[in-house]
mmCIF file of C-alpha atoms in Angstrom:
data_model
loop_
_atom_site.group_PDB
_atom_site.id
_atom_site.type_symbol
_atom_site.label_atom_id
_atom_site.label_comp_id
_atom_site.label_asym_id
_atom_site.label_seq_id
_atom_site.Cartn_x
_atom_site.Cartn_y
_atom_site.Cartn_z
ATOM 1 C CA MET P 276 0.022 0.079 0.064
ATOM 2 C CA GLY P 277 1.263 3.508 -0.689
ATOM 3 C CA GLY P 278 2.736 5.364 -3.789
ATOM 4 C CA ALA P 279 0.116 8.112 -3.506
ATOM 5 C CA VAL P 280 2.843 10.815 -3.602
ATOM 6 C CA SER P 281 6.210 11.226 -5.161
ATOM 7 C CA ALA P 282 9.455 9.886 -3.544
ATOM 8 C CA GLY P 283 11.475 12.644 -1.459
ATOM 9 C CA GLU P 284 15.143 13.013 -1.276
ATOM 10 C CA ASP P 285 15.071 13.192 2.445
ATOM 11 C CA ASN P 286 12.536 13.402 5.312
ATOM 12 C CA ASP P 287 11.510 17.072 4.836
ATOM 13 C CA ASP P 288 11.226 16.547 0.979
ATOM 14 C CA LEU P 289 8.837 13.534 1.881
ATOM 15 C CA ILE P 290 6.693 15.798 4.185
ATOM 16 C CA ASP P 291 6.566 18.555 1.571
ATOM 17 C CA ASN P 292 5.138 16.114 -0.893
ATOM 18 C CA LEU P 293 2.540 14.597 1.845
ATOM 19 C CA LYS P 294 1.588 18.138 2.520
ATOM 20 C CA GLU P 295 1.169 19.084 -1.121
ATOM 21 C CA ALA P 296 -1.075 15.931 -1.711
ATOM 22 C CA GLN P 297 -3.189 17.029 1.424
ATOM 23 C CA TYR P 298 -2.294 13.809 3.395
ATOM 24 C CA ILE P 299 -0.870 16.068 6.132
ATOM 25 C CA ARG P 300 -3.294 19.047 6.860
ATOM 26 C CA THR P 301 -2.589 20.307 10.194
ATOM 27 C CA GLU P 302 0.536 22.016 11.742
ATOM 28 C CA ARG P 303 0.615 19.749 14.694
ATOM 29 C CA VAL P 304 0.812 16.626 12.471
ATOM 30 C CA GLU P 305 3.416 18.203 10.232
ATOM 31 C CA GLN P 306 5.791 19.182 13.080
ATOM 32 C CA ALA P 307 5.655 15.534 14.547
ATOM 33 C CA PHE P 308 6.449 14.255 11.038
ATOM 34 C CA ARG P 309 9.204 16.559 10.515
ATOM 35 C CA ALA P 310 10.804 15.946 13.926
ATOM 36 C CA ILE P 311 10.908 12.231 13.585
ATOM 37 C CA ASP P 312 13.285 10.936 10.431
ATOM 38 C CA ARG P 313 11.533 8.021 8.988
ATOM 39 C CA GLY P 314 14.888 6.709 7.723
ATOM 40 C CA ASP P 315 16.086 6.182 11.277
ATOM 41 C CA TYR P 316 13.576 3.290 11.594
ATOM 42 C CA TYR P 317 15.022 1.347 8.665
ATOM 43 C CA LEU P 318 17.748 -1.230 8.827
ATOM 44 C CA GLU P 319 21.346 -0.154 7.483
ATOM 45 C CA GLY P 320 21.357 -0.870 3.629
ATOM 46 C CA TYR P 321 17.475 -0.206 3.182
ATOM 47 C CA ARG P 322 17.471 3.609 3.983
ATOM 48 C CA ASP P 323 17.280 4.514 0.425
ATOM 49 C CA ASN P 324 13.740 3.377 0.361
ATOM 50 C CA ALA P 325 12.773 5.292 3.439
ATOM 51 C CA TYR P 326 11.374 8.509 1.715
ATOM 52 C CA LYS P 327 9.300 6.624 -0.881
ATOM 53 C CA ASP P 328 5.636 6.492 -0.231
ATOM 54 C CA LEU P 329 5.614 2.749 0.261
ATOM 55 C CA ALA P 330 5.325 0.194 2.998
ATOM 56 C CA TRP P 331 8.439 -1.667 3.984
ATOM 57 C CA LYS P 332 8.951 -5.027 5.563
ATOM 58 C CA HIS P 333 11.998 -7.016 6.652
ATOM 59 C CA GLY P 334 11.199 -10.166 8.713
ATOM 60 C CA ASN P 335 8.959 -9.168 11.335
ATOM 61 C CA ILE P 336 9.818 -5.410 11.185
ATOM 62 C CA HIS P 337 7.171 -3.501 9.295
ATOM 63 C CA LEU P 338 6.480 0.122 8.553
ATOM 64 C CA SER P 339 3.291 1.345 6.671
ATOM 65 C CA ALA P 340 3.470 3.745 3.862
ATOM 66 C CA PRO P 341 3.893 7.425 4.811
ATOM 67 C CA CYS P 342 0.432 8.346 3.306
ATOM 68 C CA ILE P 343 -1.180 5.793 5.714
ATOM 69 C CA TYR P 344 0.588 7.160 8.816
ATOM 70 C CA SER P 345 -0.392 10.626 7.782
ATOM 71 C CA GLU P 346 -4.084 9.768 7.494
ATOM 72 C CA VAL P 347 -3.926 7.833 10.935
ATOM 73 C CA MET P 348 -2.234 10.856 12.614
ATOM 74 C CA GLU P 349 -4.954 13.325 11.034
ATOM 75 C CA ALA P 350 -7.730 11.054 11.867
ATOM 76 C CA LEU P 351 -6.755 10.440 15.619
ATOM 77 C CA LYS P 352 -7.240 14.253 16.303
ATOM 78 C CA LEU P 353 -4.414 14.081 18.951
ATOM 79 C CA GLN P 354 -4.225 16.642 21.907
ATOM 80 C CA PRO P 355 -1.858 17.080 24.705
ATOM 81 C CA GLY P 356 -2.676 14.916 27.818
ATOM 82 C CA LEU P 357 -4.613 12.215 26.072
ATOM 83 C CA SER P 358 -4.158 8.405 26.415
ATOM 84 C CA PHE P 359 -3.093 6.288 23.404
ATOM 85 C CA LEU P 360 -3.016 2.650 22.588
ATOM 86 C CA ASN P 361 -1.177 1.308 19.595
ATOM 87 C CA LEU P 362 -2.275 -2.021 18.677
ATOM 88 C CA GLY P 363 0.647 -3.694 16.668
ATOM 89 C CA SER P 364 3.161 -0.988 17.662
ATOM 90 C CA GLY P 365 5.830 -2.354 15.368
ATOM 91 C CA THR P 366 9.099 -0.231 15.121
ATOM 92 C CA GLY P 367 7.564 2.554 17.578
ATOM 93 C CA TYR P 368 7.783 5.171 14.578
ATOM 94 C CA LEU P 369 4.209 6.143 15.021
ATOM 95 C CA SER P 370 4.138 5.815 18.875
ATOM 96 C CA THR P 371 7.186 8.249 18.946
ATOM 97 C CA MET P 372 5.245 10.770 16.710
ATOM 98 C CA VAL P 373 2.340 10.441 18.908
ATOM 99 C CA GLY P 374 4.240 11.166 21.993
ATOM 100 C CA LEU P 375 5.584 14.570 20.630
ATOM 101 C CA ILE P 376 1.830 15.765 20.615
ATOM 102 C CA LEU P 377 0.531 14.009 23.856
ATOM 103 C CA GLY P 378 3.246 15.664 25.990
ATOM 104 C CA PRO P 379 4.620 14.597 29.340
ATOM 105 C CA PHE P 380 1.054 14.110 30.921
ATOM 106 C CA GLY P 381 -0.311 11.896 28.369
ATOM 107 C CA ILE P 382 -0.139 8.086 28.138
ATOM 108 C CA ASN P 383 1.292 6.281 25.394
ATOM 109 C CA HIS P 384 1.124 2.382 25.276
ATOM 110 C CA GLY P 385 2.058 -0.061 22.402
ATOM 111 C CA ILE P 386 1.359 -3.835 22.387
ATOM 112 C CA GLU P 387 3.365 -5.995 19.690
ATOM 113 C CA LEU P 388 3.171 -9.536 18.844
ATOM 114 C CA HIS P 389 6.908 -10.013 18.061
ATOM 115 C CA SER P 390 9.372 -9.720 20.924
ATOM 116 C CA ASP P 391 12.322 -9.023 18.385
ATOM 117 C CA VAL P 392 10.312 -6.049 17.163
ATOM 118 C CA VAL P 393 9.595 -4.866 20.524
ATOM 119 C CA GLU P 394 13.384 -4.943 21.296
ATOM 120 C CA TYR P 395 13.985 -2.997 17.896
ATOM 121 C CA ALA P 396 11.406 -0.368 18.944
ATOM 122 C CA LYS P 397 13.153 0.110 22.262
ATOM 123 C CA GLU P 398 16.449 0.586 20.719
ATOM 124 C CA LYS P 399 14.946 3.167 18.259
ATOM 125 C CA LEU P 400 13.261 5.077 21.101
ATOM 126 C CA GLU P 401 16.480 5.091 23.221
ATOM 127 C CA SER P 402 18.431 6.430 20.166
ATOM 128 C CA PHE P 403 15.853 9.215 19.708
ATOM 129 C CA ILE P 404 16.005 10.313 23.222
ATOM 130 C CA LYS P 405 19.897 10.211 23.447
ATOM 131 C CA ASN P 406 20.651 11.768 20.116
ATOM 132 C CA SER P 407 17.792 13.633 18.441
ATOM 133 C CA ASP P 408 17.661 17.504 18.810
ATOM 134 C CA SER P 409 13.898 17.179 18.303
ATOM 135 C CA PHE P 410 13.763 15.670 21.893
ATOM 136 C CA ASP P 411 14.781 18.951 23.335
ATOM 137 C CA LYS P 412 12.251 20.904 21.065
ATOM 138 C CA PHE P 413 9.239 19.222 22.281
ATOM 139 C CA GLU P 414 7.595 17.647 25.562
ATOM 140 C CA PHE P 415 7.470 14.174 25.155
ATOM 141 C CA CYS P 416 5.429 11.353 26.251
ATOM 142 C CA GLU P 417 7.693 8.250 26.027
ATOM 143 C CA PRO P 418 6.004 5.217 24.808
ATOM 144 C CA ALA P 419 5.866 1.940 26.882
ATOM 145 C CA PHE P 420 5.699 -1.381 24.711
ATOM 146 C CA VAL P 421 4.632 -4.755 25.878
ATOM 147 C CA VAL P 422 4.871 -8.008 23.989
ATOM 148 C CA GLY P 423 1.607 -9.954 23.319
ATOM 149 C CA ASN P 424 -1.486 -10.521 20.888
ATOM 150 C CA CYS P 425 -3.717 -7.490 21.021
ATOM 151 C CA LEU P 426 -6.746 -9.874 20.951
ATOM 152 C CA GLN P 427 -5.658 -11.094 24.195
ATOM 153 C CA ILE P 428 -5.754 -7.922 26.322
ATOM 154 C CA ALA P 429 -7.106 -8.596 29.878
ATOM 155 C CA SER P 430 -10.600 -7.777 30.309
ATOM 156 C CA ASP P 431 -9.884 -5.452 33.437
ATOM 157 C CA SER P 432 -7.685 -3.234 31.267
ATOM 158 C CA HIS P 433 -8.092 0.477 31.356
ATOM 159 C CA GLN P 434 -9.699 2.325 28.313
ATOM 160 C CA TYR P 435 -8.086 4.928 26.092
ATOM 161 C CA ASP P 436 -8.939 8.154 24.661
ATOM 162 C CA ARG P 437 -7.302 7.328 21.166
ATOM 163 C CA ILE P 438 -6.474 3.738 19.741
ATOM 164 C CA TYR P 439 -4.934 2.729 16.335
ATOM 165 C CA CYS P 440 -4.749 -0.872 15.299
ATOM 166 C CA GLY P 441 -1.999 -1.364 12.512
ATOM 167 C CA ALA P 442 -3.527 -4.703 11.076
ATOM 168 C CA GLY P 443 -6.693 -5.886 9.336
ATOM 169 C CA VAL P 444 -9.433 -6.179 11.710
ATOM 170 C CA GLN P 445 -12.100 -8.967 11.201
ATOM 171 C CA LYS P 446 -15.645 -7.774 11.539
ATOM 172 C CA ASP P 447 -16.237 -10.164 14.518
ATOM 173 C CA HIS P 448 -13.419 -8.453 16.382
ATOM 174 C CA GLU P 449 -14.925 -4.958 15.861
ATOM 175 C CA ASN P 450 -16.756 -4.842 19.086
ATOM 176 C CA TYR P 451 -13.693 -6.079 21.065
ATOM 177 C CA MET P 452 -11.720 -3.017 19.879
ATOM 178 C CA LYS P 453 -14.589 -0.647 20.549
ATOM 179 C CA ILE P 454 -14.742 -1.711 24.238
ATOM 180 C CA LEU P 455 -11.271 -0.526 24.794
ATOM 181 C CA LEU P 456 -12.128 3.034 23.863
ATOM 182 C CA LYS P 457 -13.286 5.588 26.541
ATOM 183 C CA VAL P 458 -16.722 7.548 25.610
ATOM 184 C CA GLY P 459 -15.648 10.577 23.492
ATOM 185 C CA GLY P 460 -12.588 8.592 22.023
ATOM 186 C CA ILE P 461 -11.432 8.015 18.528
ATOM 187 C CA LEU P 462 -10.381 4.523 17.251
ATOM 188 C CA VAL P 463 -8.731 4.226 13.730
ATOM 189 C CA MET P 464 -8.326 0.857 12.201
ATOM 190 C CA PRO P 465 -8.515 -0.886 8.838
ATOM 191 C CA ILE P 466 -11.677 -3.065 8.643
ATOM 192 C CA GLU P 467 -12.856 -4.679 5.465
ATOM 193 C CA ASP P 468 -10.130 -2.782 3.441
ATOM 194 C CA GLN P 469 -11.062 0.513 4.626
ATOM 195 C CA LEU P 470 -9.080 2.611 7.098
ATOM 196 C CA THR P 471 -11.953 3.598 9.253
ATOM 197 C CA GLN P 472 -12.387 6.353 11.991
ATOM 198 C CA ILE P 473 -14.818 5.420 14.838
ATOM 199 C CA MET P 474 -15.986 7.701 17.524
ATOM 200 C CA ARG P 475 -17.505 6.657 20.685
ATOM 201 C CA THR P 476 -20.380 9.157 21.130
ATOM 202 C CA GLY P 477 -22.040 7.384 24.237
ATOM 203 C CA GLN P 478 -21.802 4.143 26.269
ATOM 204 C CA ASN P 479 -23.439 2.227 23.338
ATOM 205 C CA THR P 480 -23.377 4.671 20.584
ATOM 206 C CA TRP P 481 -20.835 5.141 17.813
ATOM 207 C CA GLU P 482 -20.069 7.176 14.594
ATOM 208 C CA SER P 483 -18.073 5.683 11.849
ATOM 209 C CA LYS P 484 -16.344 7.247 8.624
ATOM 210 C CA ASN P 485 -14.292 5.452 6.019
ATOM 211 C CA ILE P 486 -11.038 7.309 5.446
ATOM 212 C CA LEU P 487 -9.101 5.509 2.830
ATOM 213 C CA ALA P 488 -9.104 2.283 0.913
ATOM 214 C CA VAL P 489 -6.221 -0.021 2.282
ATOM 215 C CA SER P 490 -4.955 -3.439 2.191
ATOM 216 C CA PHE P 491 -3.541 -4.641 5.387
ATOM 217 C CA ALA P 492 -2.414 -8.049 6.604
ATOM 218 C CA PRO P 493 -5.092 -9.548 9.231
ATOM 219 C CA LEU P 494 -4.687 -9.680 13.046
ATOM 220 C CA VAL P 495 -3.005 -13.025 13.890
ATOM 221 C CA GLN P 496 -5.603 -15.088 15.784
ATOM 222 C CA PRO P 497 -4.503 -15.797 19.451
ATOM 223 C CA SER P 498 -2.965 -19.248 20.402
ATOM 224 C CA LYS P 499 -4.578 -21.367 23.158
ATOM 225 C CA ASN P 500 -2.664 -22.546 26.214
ATOM 226 C CA ASP P 501 -3.015 -26.249 27.754
ATOM 227 C CA ASN P 502 -6.464 -25.415 29.185
ATOM 228 C CA GLY P 503 -7.834 -24.415 25.785
ATOM 229 C CA THR P 504 -8.054 -20.792 26.420
ATOM 230 C CA PRO P 505 -5.891 -17.717 25.506
ATOM 231 C CA ASP P 506 -3.570 -16.299 27.874
ATOM 232 C CA SER P 507 -4.527 -12.638 28.580
ATOM 233 C CA VAL P 508 -1.875 -9.941 28.142
ATOM 234 C CA GLY P 509 -1.386 -7.007 30.535
ATOM 235 C CA LEU P 510 -0.911 -3.736 29.345
ATOM 236 C CA PRO P 511 1.598 -1.167 30.901
ATOM 237 C CA PRO P 512 0.381 0.669 34.089
ATOM 238 C CA CYS P 513 -0.812 4.124 34.073
ATOM 239 C CA ALA P 514 1.637 5.396 36.513
ATOM 240 C CA VAL P 515 1.585 8.928 38.160
ATOM 241 C CA ARG P 516 4.806 10.828 37.617
ATOM 242 C CA ASN P 517 6.928 11.308 40.774
ATOM 243 C CA LEU P 518 7.750 14.847 42.310
ATOM 244 C CA GLN P 519 11.322 14.496 40.933
ATOM 245 C CA ASP P 520 10.092 13.777 37.388
ATOM 246 C CA LEU P 521 7.612 16.746 37.512
ATOM 247 C CA ALA P 522 10.405 18.987 38.637
ATOM 248 C CA ARG P 523 12.403 18.235 35.581
ATOM 249 C CA ILE P 524 9.396 18.730 33.324
ATOM 250 C CA TYR P 525 8.621 22.154 34.703
ATOM 251 C CA ILE P 526 12.337 23.311 34.781
ATOM 252 C CA ARG P 527 12.649 22.156 31.163
ATOM 253 C CA ARG P 528 9.464 23.836 30.077
ATOM 254 C CA THR P 529 10.472 27.130 31.981
ATOM 255 C CA LEU P 530 13.702 27.305 30.280
ATOM 256 C CA ARG P 531 12.272 26.411 26.862
ATOM 257 C CA ASN P 532 9.666 29.349 27.282
ATOM 258 C CA PHE P 533 12.367 31.593 28.377
ATOM 259 C CA ILE P 534 14.566 30.865 25.120
ATOM 260 C CA ASN P 535 11.484 31.591 23.180
ATOM 261 C CA ASP P 536 10.930 34.883 24.688
ATOM 262 C CA GLU P 537 14.583 35.750 24.371
ATOM 263 C CA MET P 538 14.474 35.005 20.549
ATOM 264 C CA GLN P 539 11.264 36.927 20.143
ATOM 265 C CA ALA P 540 12.631 39.861 21.904
ATOM 266 C CA LYS P 541 15.819 39.817 19.658
ATOM 267 C CA GLY P 542 13.538 39.487 16.499
ATOM 268 C CA ILE P 543 15.137 36.110 15.709
ATOM 269 C CA PRO P 544 12.467 34.080 13.690
ATOM 270 C CA GLN P 545 11.985 30.394 14.376
ATOM 271 C CA ARG P 546 13.569 28.368 11.653
ATOM 272 C CA ALA P 547 11.163 27.719 8.927
ATOM 273 C CA PRO P 548 10.892 24.138 7.484
ATOM 274 C CA PRO P 549 12.919 23.584 4.339
ATOM 275 C CA LYS P 550 11.374 23.994 0.998
ATOM 276 C CA ARG P 551 11.708 21.627 -1.780
ATOM 277 C CA LYS P 552 13.847 23.108 -4.456
ATOM 278 C CA ARG P 553 12.540 22.701 -8.068
ATOM 279 C CA LYS P 554 15.197 22.813 -10.736
ATOM 280 C CA ARG P 555 14.641 25.320 -13.698
ATOM 281 C CA VAL P 556 14.422 23.559 -16.986
ATOM 282 C CA LYS P 557 16.358 25.565 -19.784
ATOM 283 C CA GLN P 558 14.624 25.705 -22.962
ATOM 284 C CA ARG P 559 16.533 26.552 -26.384
ATOM 285 C CA ILE P 560 15.288 27.986 -29.483
ATOM 286 C CA ASN P 561 16.011 25.799 -32.527
ATOM 287 C CA THR P 562 16.831 27.092 -36.135
ATOM 288 C CA TYR P 563 16.990 24.904 -39.158
ATOM 289 C CA VAL P 564 19.773 24.799 -41.831
ATOM 290 C CA PHE P 565 20.427 22.842 -44.833
ATOM 291 C CA VAL P 566 23.267 20.519 -44.918
ATOM 292 C CA GLY P 567 23.414 19.060 -48.361
ATOM 293 C CA ASN P 568 19.811 18.007 -48.863
ATOM 294 C CA GLN P 569 19.060 17.512 -45.315
ATOM 295 C CA LEU P 570 17.373 20.023 -42.800
ATOM 296 C CA ILE P 571 19.167 19.807 -39.605
ATOM 297 C CA PRO P 572 18.061 21.404 -36.326
ATOM 298 C CA GLN P 573 20.668 23.790 -34.731
ATOM 299 C CA PRO P 574 20.339 25.234 -31.293
ATOM 300 C CA LEU P 575 20.226 29.111 -31.320
ATOM 301 C CA ASP P 576 21.515 30.637 -28.135
ATOM 302 C CA SER P 577 19.573 33.848 -27.230
ATOM 303 C CA GLU P 578 20.245 36.652 -24.903
ATOM 304 C CA GLU P 579 17.446 34.975 -22.510
ATOM 305 C CA ASP P 580 19.177 31.669 -22.798
ATOM 306 C CA GLU P 581 22.573 33.264 -21.568
ATOM 307 C CA LYS P 582 20.665 34.887 -18.675
ATOM 308 C CA MET P 583 19.169 31.728 -17.724
ATOM 309 C CA GLU P 584 22.538 30.175 -17.638
ATOM 310 C CA GLU P 585 23.891 33.080 -15.408
ATOM 311 C CA ASP P 586 20.778 32.752 -13.235
ATOM 312 C CA SER P 587 21.173 28.987 -12.754
ATOM 313 C CA LYS P 588 24.893 29.369 -11.930
ATOM 314 C CA GLU P 589 23.829 31.776 -9.236
ATOM 315 C CA GLU P 590 21.113 29.463 -7.947
ATOM 316 C CA GLU P 591 23.764 26.440 -7.676
ATOM 317 C CA GLU P 592 26.091 28.870 -5.712
ATOM 318 C CA LYS P 593 23.329 29.815 -3.334
ATOM 319 C CA GLU P 594 22.196 26.149 -2.804
ATOM 320 C CA HIS P 595 25.833 25.052 -2.322
ATOM 321 C CA ILE P 596 26.139 27.891 0.304
ATOM 322 C CA GLU P 597 22.903 26.832 2.113
ATOM 323 C CA ALA P 598 23.940 23.228 1.946
ATOM 324 C CA MET P 599 27.284 24.083 3.821
ATOM 325 C CA LYS P 600 25.223 25.914 6.371
ATOM 326 C CA ARG P 601 22.913 22.997 6.868
ATOM 327 C CA GLU P 602 25.709 20.746 7.536
ATOM 328 C CA GLU P 603 26.673 22.799 10.557
ATOM 329 C CA PRO P 604 25.546 21.075 13.713
ATOM 330 C CA PRO P 605 22.220 22.885 14.921
ATOM 331 C CA GLN P 606 22.421 24.892 18.264
ATOM 332 C CA ASN P 607 20.852 23.097 21.253
ATOM 333 C CA LEU P 608 19.857 26.315 23.214
ATOM 334 C CA LEU P 609 17.906 24.284 25.789
ATOM 335 C CA ARG P 610 20.986 22.291 26.618
ATOM 336 C CA GLU P 611 23.135 25.150 26.734
ATOM 337 C CA LYS P 612 20.809 26.965 29.300
ATOM 338 C CA ILE P 613 20.832 23.811 31.429
ATOM 339 C CA MET P 614 24.582 23.378 31.420
ATOM 340 C CA LYS P 615 25.008 27.043 32.562
ATOM 341 C CA LEU P 616 22.739 26.558 35.573
ATOM 342 C CA PRO P 617 24.585 26.711 39.064
ATOM 343 C CA LEU P 618 23.790 22.951 39.669
ATOM 344 C CA PRO P 619 25.798 19.871 40.492
ATOM 345 C CA GLU P 620 26.888 17.926 37.242
ATOM 346 C CA SER P 621 24.753 15.093 38.113
ATOM 347 C CA LEU P 622 21.514 17.107 38.470
ATOM 348 C CA LYS P 623 22.475 18.752 34.932
ATOM 349 C CA ALA P 624 22.905 15.411 33.492
ATOM 350 C CA TYR P 625 19.434 14.413 34.980
ATOM 351 C CA LEU P 626 17.829 17.381 33.563
ATOM 352 C CA THR P 627 19.142 16.710 30.061
ATOM 353 C CA TYR P 628 18.016 13.042 30.295
ATOM 354 C CA PHE P 629 21.812 12.138 30.407
ATOM 355 C CA ARG P 630 22.037 12.987 26.719
ATOM 356 C CA ASP P 631 25.469 13.477 25.429
ATOM 357 C CA LYS P 632 24.757 16.451 23.088
#
């Protein structure tokens, strides 16, 4: 499934294409997509395919096409502080983007059938927290993943504000999925070859809307134990943050707000997302001359052509300078502020989430 938009040269180029095709329609979703590089979730040797609008699978590792994730993120209508459950959480790519919107007081849970994929997701999550500058630009709700079949969730599990299922749901499992949803919540899942948005409007009332025609592999049916019944799977607990963690959140938020106020006072604009550059196509005027008995086309350079050549060279030089600037490591102002605080080094490390840069 995919191929709805043109391939991009990099993550920002892909997002530009998704916006142009109206798959990404809100600023909040765009920011989340730009903050998480899709290529980081590919295995080495396969990254060249990361910015194509195509699904990717290698063994148990799977990523849906970018156009699918875009429609899912828009349909979920995410807000800070909500609870989210990802059924078939895979690499954690979607859950990490969701975490950037939910913020520190949301709940972000995922359940995945394959233990090796859960380990892969945890590795990618750790890499994002330790290495990505986006982590310091957002308040983040860290995903928690468990291994299990999403059709075996314990009956006493809590309900969620937002749910996504990343595998095809059979009609007889539709009500099972709906029960996991809070009143007022939104469930997005593929059912009968349609990506469907279901809103729970009351205790026993629902509203459904088809979003997109899709083709997903079906959910794996649960295996039974020696007693002939499936084992139940417990979801992560909804833990309350401790005082130390809350202090870190509010210190980082205060510093981030202070940095933004400083930049506004100095008239420094926030860095705009990069724009996709389109190459100018040079057109030449042809004239025709007789060579023997044949009429041969000959290019005729005009003053306009020469001017286009000069403009093209100037554009190339500007692009080269911009590319050199982009290669410079971005300045992490939040980290700089933290490291200047009159605090013990151990506390500074805690405030930076023990990041090395």
